[in-house]
Amino acid sequence: MRRDTFLKSLAALAAGSGLPLAALANGPAVKMMVPANPGGGWDTTGRALGKAMQDAGLVASVAYENKGGAAGALGLAQFVNASKGDPNALMVMGAVMLGGIITGKPPVTLSQATPIARLTSEYNVFVLPANSPFKTMKDVVEAMKKDPGSVKWGGGSRGSTEHIAAAMIAREAGIDASKINYVPFRGGGEATAAILGGNVSIGGSGFSEFAQYIEAGKMRPIAVTSATRLTGKQSKDIPTLKEMGINVEIGNWRGVYAAPGITPAQRKALTDLVLATVKSKSWAEALEKNDWTPAVLTGPAFDEFVDREFASLRAIMVKSGMV
């Protein structure tokens, strides 16, 4: 994006927020809501986005707030209630939040906030603790067939993509998905600790969250939820569920929303800010480091994508016996 175009957007942001342009000479002071505990994918995404904004000189500062629980619904509620009309507030969100809203039916919904952009996509990887008696996903499925409750799945909140994938795997194996033993965690850090400590039988999340532990030999990856194998240096050797004869494919994506009640000009300014950020060197480095696939989508196309995702995830969850 041309610099003069971005400066015009900043001017609109200043006018809409009642601040003089001089106060935004180095960009706005952004407030980033991360609706999850530290250490997970949303936390990593929000902080990488904020860092890229600052590294590119697009914002004066970024303040982060973590509020985990209920697949992001607790953070969403706080964001909607406390940030109304704030032109500098952003919230990280994604497919997990949609799944949580479908299962949890919270009083505050995503439609009350303002869509800005989809940022990235990635697939889930399932891992075993290093000392697990299981060696493959086939071992896990066979144990579930004997006793579904004997296998303890660990991952994000109820309705997360790894929860949905676990239910889909059970259904494909002829197992009652409602009987799987799924343990939800409020953040990726908690889930990671449970896997490393052997407190769950199998864990799932985005590859980026487990990469360092896979590299260190502390987790053993056994499957990814993509249609074909991933292409990263560490992830390229992980088999897909489909190649194991388990017809399950489900992707994860992450994006950002703005506060309720902002003006069209303020929404455009925030969209332009995000679009400028994702073209920065710092963001490119974050993509490579975390093995994220860029999947930028804004405007009406993003609005329509979210609507389609709600419908698609609801259909999958109904079919898998989750709702």
Tab-separated table of C-alpha atoms in Angstrom:
chain	number	residue	atom	x	y	z
A	1	MET	CA	0.000	0.000	0.000
A	2	ARG	CA	1.315	3.482	-0.882
A	3	ARG	CA	2.433	5.586	2.067
A	4	ASP	CA	0.205	8.531	1.091
A	5	THR	CA	-2.830	6.236	1.053
A	6	PHE	CA	-1.961	4.940	4.509
A	7	LEU	CA	-1.469	8.468	5.869
A	8	LYS	CA	-4.899	9.425	4.548
A	9	SER	CA	-6.312	6.442	6.435
A	10	LEU	CA	-4.532	7.606	9.589
A	11	ALA	CA	-6.058	11.040	9.076
A	12	ALA	CA	-9.500	9.443	8.887
A	13	LEU	CA	-8.724	7.476	12.036
A	14	ALA	CA	-7.661	10.657	13.810
A	15	ALA	CA	-10.776	12.509	12.718
A	16	GLY	CA	-13.048	9.653	13.744
A	17	SER	CA	-11.397	9.262	17.128
A	18	GLY	CA	-11.388	12.948	17.941
A	19	LEU	CA	-7.574	13.027	18.174
A	20	PRO	CA	-5.354	15.502	16.317
A	21	LEU	CA	-3.302	13.969	13.526
A	22	ALA	CA	-0.145	14.968	15.406
A	23	ALA	CA	-1.105	12.481	18.115
A	24	LEU	CA	-1.023	9.762	15.482
A	25	ALA	CA	2.131	10.912	13.722
A	26	ASN	CA	3.746	7.591	14.516
A	27	GLY	CA	0.521	5.655	14.210
A	28	PRO	CA	-2.165	4.861	16.781
A	29	ALA	CA	-1.706	3.235	20.167
A	30	VAL	CA	-3.320	-0.130	19.483
A	31	LYS	CA	-5.006	-2.274	22.128
A	32	MET	CA	-4.860	-5.981	21.237
A	33	MET	CA	-7.302	-8.370	22.906
A	34	VAL	CA	-6.101	-11.981	22.893
A	35	PRO	CA	-9.115	-14.107	23.954
A	36	ALA	CA	-6.919	-16.956	25.223
A	37	ASN	CA	-4.285	-17.534	27.865
A	38	PRO	CA	-0.616	-16.927	26.965
A	39	GLY	CA	1.313	-19.452	24.933
A	40	GLY	CA	-1.197	-20.519	22.283
A	41	GLY	CA	-1.838	-19.753	18.634
A	42	TRP	CA	-3.976	-16.660	19.202
A	43	ASP	CA	-1.425	-15.245	21.629
A	44	THR	CA	1.425	-15.887	19.190
A	45	THR	CA	-0.565	-14.374	16.329
A	46	GLY	CA	-1.604	-11.249	18.234
A	47	ARG	CA	1.885	-10.545	19.506
A	48	ALA	CA	3.481	-11.222	16.110
A	49	LEU	CA	1.001	-8.858	14.468
A	50	GLY	CA	1.606	-6.173	17.081
A	51	LYS	CA	5.381	-6.552	16.788
A	52	ALA	CA	5.179	-6.253	13.009
A	53	MET	CA	3.082	-3.076	13.343
A	54	GLN	CA	5.703	-1.542	15.604
A	55	ASP	CA	8.702	-2.790	13.631
A	56	ALA	CA	7.226	-1.222	10.489
A	57	GLY	CA	6.677	2.080	12.293
A	58	LEU	CA	2.925	1.943	11.693
A	59	VAL	CA	1.817	2.322	15.325
A	60	ALA	CA	3.083	4.163	18.366
A	61	SER	CA	2.547	1.222	20.715
A	62	VAL	CA	0.634	-2.023	21.210
A	63	ALA	CA	-0.848	-3.076	24.558
A	64	TYR	CA	-1.888	-6.723	24.923
A	65	GLU	CA	-4.579	-8.221	27.127
A	66	ASN	CA	-5.151	-11.967	27.551
A	67	LYS	CA	-8.591	-13.231	28.564
A	68	GLY	CA	-8.912	-16.978	28.053
A	69	GLY	CA	-11.828	-19.368	28.286
A	70	ALA	CA	-14.821	-20.793	26.423
A	71	ALA	CA	-13.086	-20.884	23.019
A	72	GLY	CA	-12.571	-17.147	23.161
A	73	ALA	CA	-16.131	-16.287	24.203
A	74	LEU	CA	-15.020	-14.722	27.498
A	75	GLY	CA	-12.519	-12.474	25.759
A	76	LEU	CA	-15.071	-11.656	23.059
A	77	ALA	CA	-17.617	-10.593	25.680
A	78	GLN	CA	-15.091	-8.346	27.399
A	79	PHE	CA	-13.998	-6.883	24.066
A	80	VAL	CA	-17.542	-6.140	22.927
A	81	ASN	CA	-18.616	-4.652	26.244
A	82	ALA	CA	-15.507	-2.601	27.015
A	83	SER	CA	-14.314	-1.453	23.579
A	84	LYS	CA	-17.467	-0.118	21.923
A	85	GLY	CA	-16.586	2.709	19.557
A	86	ASP	CA	-12.821	2.407	20.207
A	87	PRO	CA	-11.089	2.898	16.829
A	88	ASN	CA	-7.764	1.523	18.085
A	89	ALA	CA	-8.957	-1.799	19.514
A	90	LEU	CA	-8.342	-5.139	17.793
A	91	MET	CA	-9.159	-8.706	18.825
A	92	VAL	CA	-7.546	-11.898	17.559
A	93	MET	CA	-10.055	-14.567	16.547
A	94	GLY	CA	-10.476	-17.504	14.186
A	95	ALA	CA	-12.110	-20.833	13.435
A	96	VAL	CA	-11.857	-21.908	17.085
A	97	MET	CA	-14.046	-19.008	18.191
A	98	LEU	CA	-16.720	-19.952	15.655
A	99	GLY	CA	-16.769	-23.524	16.933
A	100	GLY	CA	-17.008	-22.333	20.528
A	101	ILE	CA	-19.927	-20.045	19.729
A	102	ILE	CA	-21.757	-22.916	18.011
A	103	THR	CA	-21.341	-25.264	20.981
A	104	GLY	CA	-21.511	-22.763	23.829
A	105	LYS	CA	-24.163	-20.351	22.529
A	106	PRO	CA	-22.743	-17.396	24.514
A	107	PRO	CA	-24.858	-14.267	25.064
A	108	VAL	CA	-22.337	-12.131	23.160
A	109	THR	CA	-21.777	-13.087	19.521
A	110	LEU	CA	-19.142	-12.303	16.929
A	111	SER	CA	-21.688	-10.354	14.869
A	112	GLN	CA	-21.522	-7.621	17.519
A	113	ALA	CA	-17.879	-6.856	16.637
A	114	THR	CA	-16.490	-5.480	13.365
A	115	PRO	CA	-14.717	-7.800	10.878
A	116	ILE	CA	-11.299	-6.590	9.708
A	117	ALA	CA	-9.205	-9.379	8.163
A	118	ARG	CA	-8.320	-13.039	7.938
A	119	LEU	CA	-4.555	-13.342	8.330
A	120	THR	CA	-3.319	-16.929	8.194
A	121	SER	CA	-4.348	-20.526	7.817
A	122	GLU	CA	-2.773	-23.684	9.122
A	123	TYR	CA	-3.702	-27.264	9.872
A	124	ASN	CA	-3.749	-29.114	13.157
A	125	VAL	CA	-1.160	-31.676	14.097
A	126	PHE	CA	-1.778	-34.465	16.605
A	127	VAL	CA	1.113	-35.395	18.864
A	128	LEU	CA	1.917	-37.984	21.517
A	129	PRO	CA	3.956	-37.480	24.686
A	130	ALA	CA	7.500	-38.728	24.104
A	131	ASN	CA	6.983	-41.719	26.424
A	132	SER	CA	3.547	-42.693	25.067
A	133	PRO	CA	2.828	-46.403	24.596
A	134	PHE	CA	1.112	-45.466	21.331
A	135	LYS	CA	3.198	-45.194	18.188
A	136	THR	CA	0.672	-44.249	15.501
A	137	MET	CA	-2.825	-42.837	15.076
A	138	LYS	CA	-3.939	-46.379	14.291
A	139	ASP	CA	-2.894	-47.379	17.839
A	140	VAL	CA	-4.953	-44.496	19.238
A	141	VAL	CA	-8.031	-45.447	17.211
A	142	GLU	CA	-7.759	-49.128	18.184
A	143	ALA	CA	-7.619	-48.168	21.874
A	144	MET	CA	-10.692	-45.970	21.405
A	145	LYS	CA	-12.600	-48.822	19.783
A	146	LYS	CA	-12.003	-50.935	22.888
A	147	ASP	CA	-12.805	-48.132	25.327
A	148	PRO	CA	-13.428	-44.567	24.019
A	149	GLY	CA	-12.857	-43.069	27.450
A	150	SER	CA	-9.424	-44.650	27.864
A	151	VAL	CA	-7.886	-42.199	25.393
A	152	LYS	CA	-7.639	-38.686	26.823
A	153	TRP	CA	-7.514	-36.035	24.078
A	154	GLY	CA	-6.041	-32.645	25.022
A	155	GLY	CA	-6.467	-29.408	23.116
A	156	GLY	CA	-8.156	-26.033	22.948
A	157	SER	CA	-11.585	-25.136	24.252
A	158	ARG	CA	-14.677	-27.158	23.460
A	159	GLY	CA	-15.527	-26.508	19.826
A	160	SER	CA	-11.909	-25.939	18.785
A	161	THR	CA	-10.764	-27.384	15.469
A	162	GLU	CA	-8.783	-30.105	17.244
A	163	HIS	CA	-11.877	-31.049	19.247
A	164	ILE	CA	-13.915	-31.212	16.046
A	165	ALA	CA	-11.174	-33.273	14.372
A	166	ALA	CA	-11.110	-35.747	17.285
A	167	ALA	CA	-14.887	-36.177	16.986
A	168	MET	CA	-14.586	-36.653	13.218
A	169	ILE	CA	-11.856	-39.290	13.686
A	170	ALA	CA	-14.082	-41.155	16.156
A	171	ARG	CA	-17.040	-41.028	13.799
A	172	GLU	CA	-14.930	-42.302	10.880
A	173	ALA	CA	-13.849	-45.242	13.060
A	174	GLY	CA	-17.446	-46.099	13.952
A	175	ILE	CA	-17.103	-44.767	17.511
A	176	ASP	CA	-19.786	-42.684	19.218
A	177	ALA	CA	-18.212	-39.216	19.114
A	178	SER	CA	-20.128	-38.164	22.222
A	179	LYS	CA	-18.130	-40.730	24.219
A	180	ILE	CA	-14.657	-39.410	23.437
A	181	ASN	CA	-12.694	-38.184	26.440
A	182	TYR	CA	-11.767	-34.648	25.399
A	183	VAL	CA	-10.044	-32.328	27.890
A	184	PRO	CA	-10.312	-28.636	26.905
A	185	PHE	CA	-7.689	-26.110	27.973
A	186	ARG	CA	-7.967	-22.323	28.149
A	187	GLY	CA	-4.764	-21.741	26.230
A	188	GLY	CA	-2.056	-23.440	24.212
A	189	GLY	CA	0.424	-23.162	27.074
A	190	GLU	CA	-1.797	-25.249	29.369
A	191	ALA	CA	-2.408	-27.857	26.663
A	192	THR	CA	1.311	-28.079	25.904
A	193	ALA	CA	2.142	-28.581	29.596
A	194	ALA	CA	-0.443	-31.389	29.831
A	195	ILE	CA	1.070	-33.173	26.833
A	196	LEU	CA	4.655	-32.775	28.027
A	197	GLY	CA	3.626	-34.034	31.451
A	198	GLY	CA	1.853	-37.083	30.039
A	199	ASN	CA	-1.447	-35.948	31.534
A	200	VAL	CA	-3.246	-36.556	28.243
A	201	SER	CA	-2.873	-39.443	25.818
A	202	ILE	CA	-2.792	-37.319	22.657
A	203	GLY	CA	-2.788	-33.602	21.978
A	204	GLY	CA	-3.789	-31.448	19.051
A	205	SER	CA	-3.114	-27.890	17.929
A	206	GLY	CA	-1.588	-25.860	15.124
A	207	PHE	CA	1.862	-27.100	14.123
A	208	SER	CA	3.485	-23.810	15.135
A	209	GLU	CA	2.523	-24.343	18.784
A	210	PHE	CA	4.271	-27.721	18.979
A	211	ALA	CA	7.203	-27.171	16.591
A	212	GLN	CA	9.899	-26.540	19.212
A	213	TYR	CA	8.865	-29.591	21.254
A	214	ILE	CA	8.735	-31.816	18.179
A	215	GLU	CA	12.226	-30.636	17.222
A	216	ALA	CA	13.474	-31.341	20.751
A	217	GLY	CA	11.998	-34.851	20.709
A	218	LYS	CA	9.586	-34.098	23.563
A	219	MET	CA	6.519	-34.751	21.388
A	220	ARG	CA	5.978	-37.260	18.595
A	221	PRO	CA	3.771	-36.028	15.723
A	222	ILE	CA	1.535	-38.740	14.271
A	223	ALA	CA	-0.943	-36.980	11.967
A	224	VAL	CA	-1.966	-33.702	10.350
A	225	THR	CA	-5.488	-32.691	9.329
A	226	SER	CA	-4.495	-31.398	5.880
A	227	ALA	CA	-5.376	-32.963	2.521
A	228	THR	CA	-1.696	-33.387	1.630
A	229	ARG	CA	1.473	-33.386	3.711
A	230	LEU	CA	2.786	-30.045	4.928
A	231	THR	CA	5.910	-28.655	3.284
A	232	GLY	CA	7.853	-27.241	6.243
A	233	LYS	CA	11.255	-28.619	7.176
A	234	GLN	CA	9.927	-30.332	10.312
A	235	SER	CA	6.364	-30.996	9.212
A	236	LYS	CA	6.910	-32.598	5.799
A	237	ASP	CA	7.286	-36.114	7.207
A	238	ILE	CA	4.055	-36.134	9.234
A	239	PRO	CA	1.378	-38.331	7.583
A	240	THR	CA	-2.087	-37.014	6.874
A	241	LEU	CA	-5.153	-38.668	8.345
A	242	LYS	CA	-6.388	-39.318	4.823
A	243	GLU	CA	-3.341	-41.329	3.835
A	244	MET	CA	-4.009	-43.513	6.890
A	245	GLY	CA	-7.503	-44.217	5.584
A	246	ILE	CA	-9.217	-41.778	7.963
A	247	ASN	CA	-11.277	-39.430	5.792
A	248	VAL	CA	-10.848	-36.302	7.912
A	249	GLU	CA	-9.640	-32.900	6.720
A	250	ILE	CA	-10.171	-29.679	8.652
A	251	GLY	CA	-8.248	-26.418	8.549
A	252	ASN	CA	-7.680	-23.682	11.071
A	253	TRP	CA	-7.440	-19.954	10.335
A	254	ARG	CA	-6.895	-16.795	12.344
A	255	GLY	CA	-7.866	-13.191	11.868
A	256	VAL	CA	-8.711	-9.941	13.627
A	257	TYR	CA	-11.905	-8.057	14.433
A	258	ALA	CA	-12.387	-4.475	15.581
A	259	ALA	CA	-14.673	-3.027	18.225
A	260	PRO	CA	-18.424	-2.581	17.800
A	261	GLY	CA	-19.742	0.820	16.778
A	262	ILE	CA	-16.757	2.173	14.865
A	263	THR	CA	-17.389	4.243	11.738
A	264	PRO	CA	-16.780	3.034	8.164
A	265	ALA	CA	-13.777	5.383	7.985
A	266	GLN	CA	-12.324	3.927	11.171
A	267	ARG	CA	-12.876	0.395	9.896
A	268	LYS	CA	-11.061	1.280	6.664
A	269	ALA	CA	-8.179	2.820	8.604
A	270	LEU	CA	-7.760	-0.342	10.679
A	271	THR	CA	-8.035	-2.521	7.571
A	272	ASP	CA	-5.363	-0.424	5.854
A	273	LEU	CA	-3.183	-0.704	8.960
A	274	VAL	CA	-3.438	-4.503	8.927
A	275	LEU	CA	-2.825	-4.692	5.167
A	276	ALA	CA	0.291	-2.543	5.537
A	277	THR	CA	1.465	-4.723	8.426
A	278	VAL	CA	1.163	-8.033	6.579
A	279	LYS	CA	3.428	-6.640	3.826
A	280	SER	CA	6.208	-5.962	6.336
A	281	LYS	CA	9.468	-7.860	6.766
A	282	SER	CA	8.643	-8.595	10.409
A	283	TRP	CA	5.363	-10.294	9.486
A	284	ALA	CA	7.069	-12.326	6.737
A	285	GLU	CA	9.540	-13.557	9.334
A	286	ALA	CA	6.681	-14.538	11.667
A	287	LEU	CA	5.026	-16.517	8.874
A	288	GLU	CA	8.223	-18.451	8.197
A	289	LYS	CA	9.043	-19.021	11.859
A	290	ASN	CA	5.588	-20.382	12.704
A	291	ASP	CA	4.961	-22.278	9.442
A	292	TRP	CA	1.814	-20.179	8.857
A	293	THR	CA	0.271	-19.928	5.405
A	294	PRO	CA	-0.668	-16.346	4.456
A	295	ALA	CA	-4.400	-16.154	3.763
A	296	VAL	CA	-5.233	-12.444	3.826
A	297	LEU	CA	-8.869	-11.566	3.199
A	298	THR	CA	-10.638	-8.284	3.992
A	299	GLY	CA	-13.849	-6.372	3.352
A	300	PRO	CA	-17.090	-8.015	2.182
A	301	ALA	CA	-15.145	-11.125	1.089
A	302	PHE	CA	-14.028	-11.709	4.698
A	303	ASP	CA	-17.554	-11.066	6.012
A	304	GLU	CA	-18.944	-13.679	3.607
A	305	PHE	CA	-16.150	-16.131	4.433
A	306	VAL	CA	-16.991	-16.003	8.148
A	307	ASP	CA	-20.680	-16.639	7.375
A	308	ARG	CA	-19.759	-19.670	5.245
A	309	GLU	CA	-17.413	-20.967	7.942
A	310	PHE	CA	-20.160	-20.770	10.565
A	311	ALA	CA	-22.457	-22.840	8.345
A	312	SER	CA	-19.745	-25.347	7.407
A	313	LEU	CA	-18.510	-25.897	10.971
A	314	ARG	CA	-22.068	-26.249	12.293
A	315	ALA	CA	-22.793	-28.915	9.656
A	316	ILE	CA	-19.604	-30.824	10.546
A	317	MET	CA	-20.346	-30.649	14.269
A	318	VAL	CA	-23.922	-31.821	13.835
A	319	LYS	CA	-22.719	-34.709	11.686
A	320	SER	CA	-20.112	-35.623	14.300
A	321	GLY	CA	-22.619	-35.561	17.159
A	322	MET	CA	-21.125	-32.527	18.901
A	323	VAL	CA	-24.274	-30.375	18.772
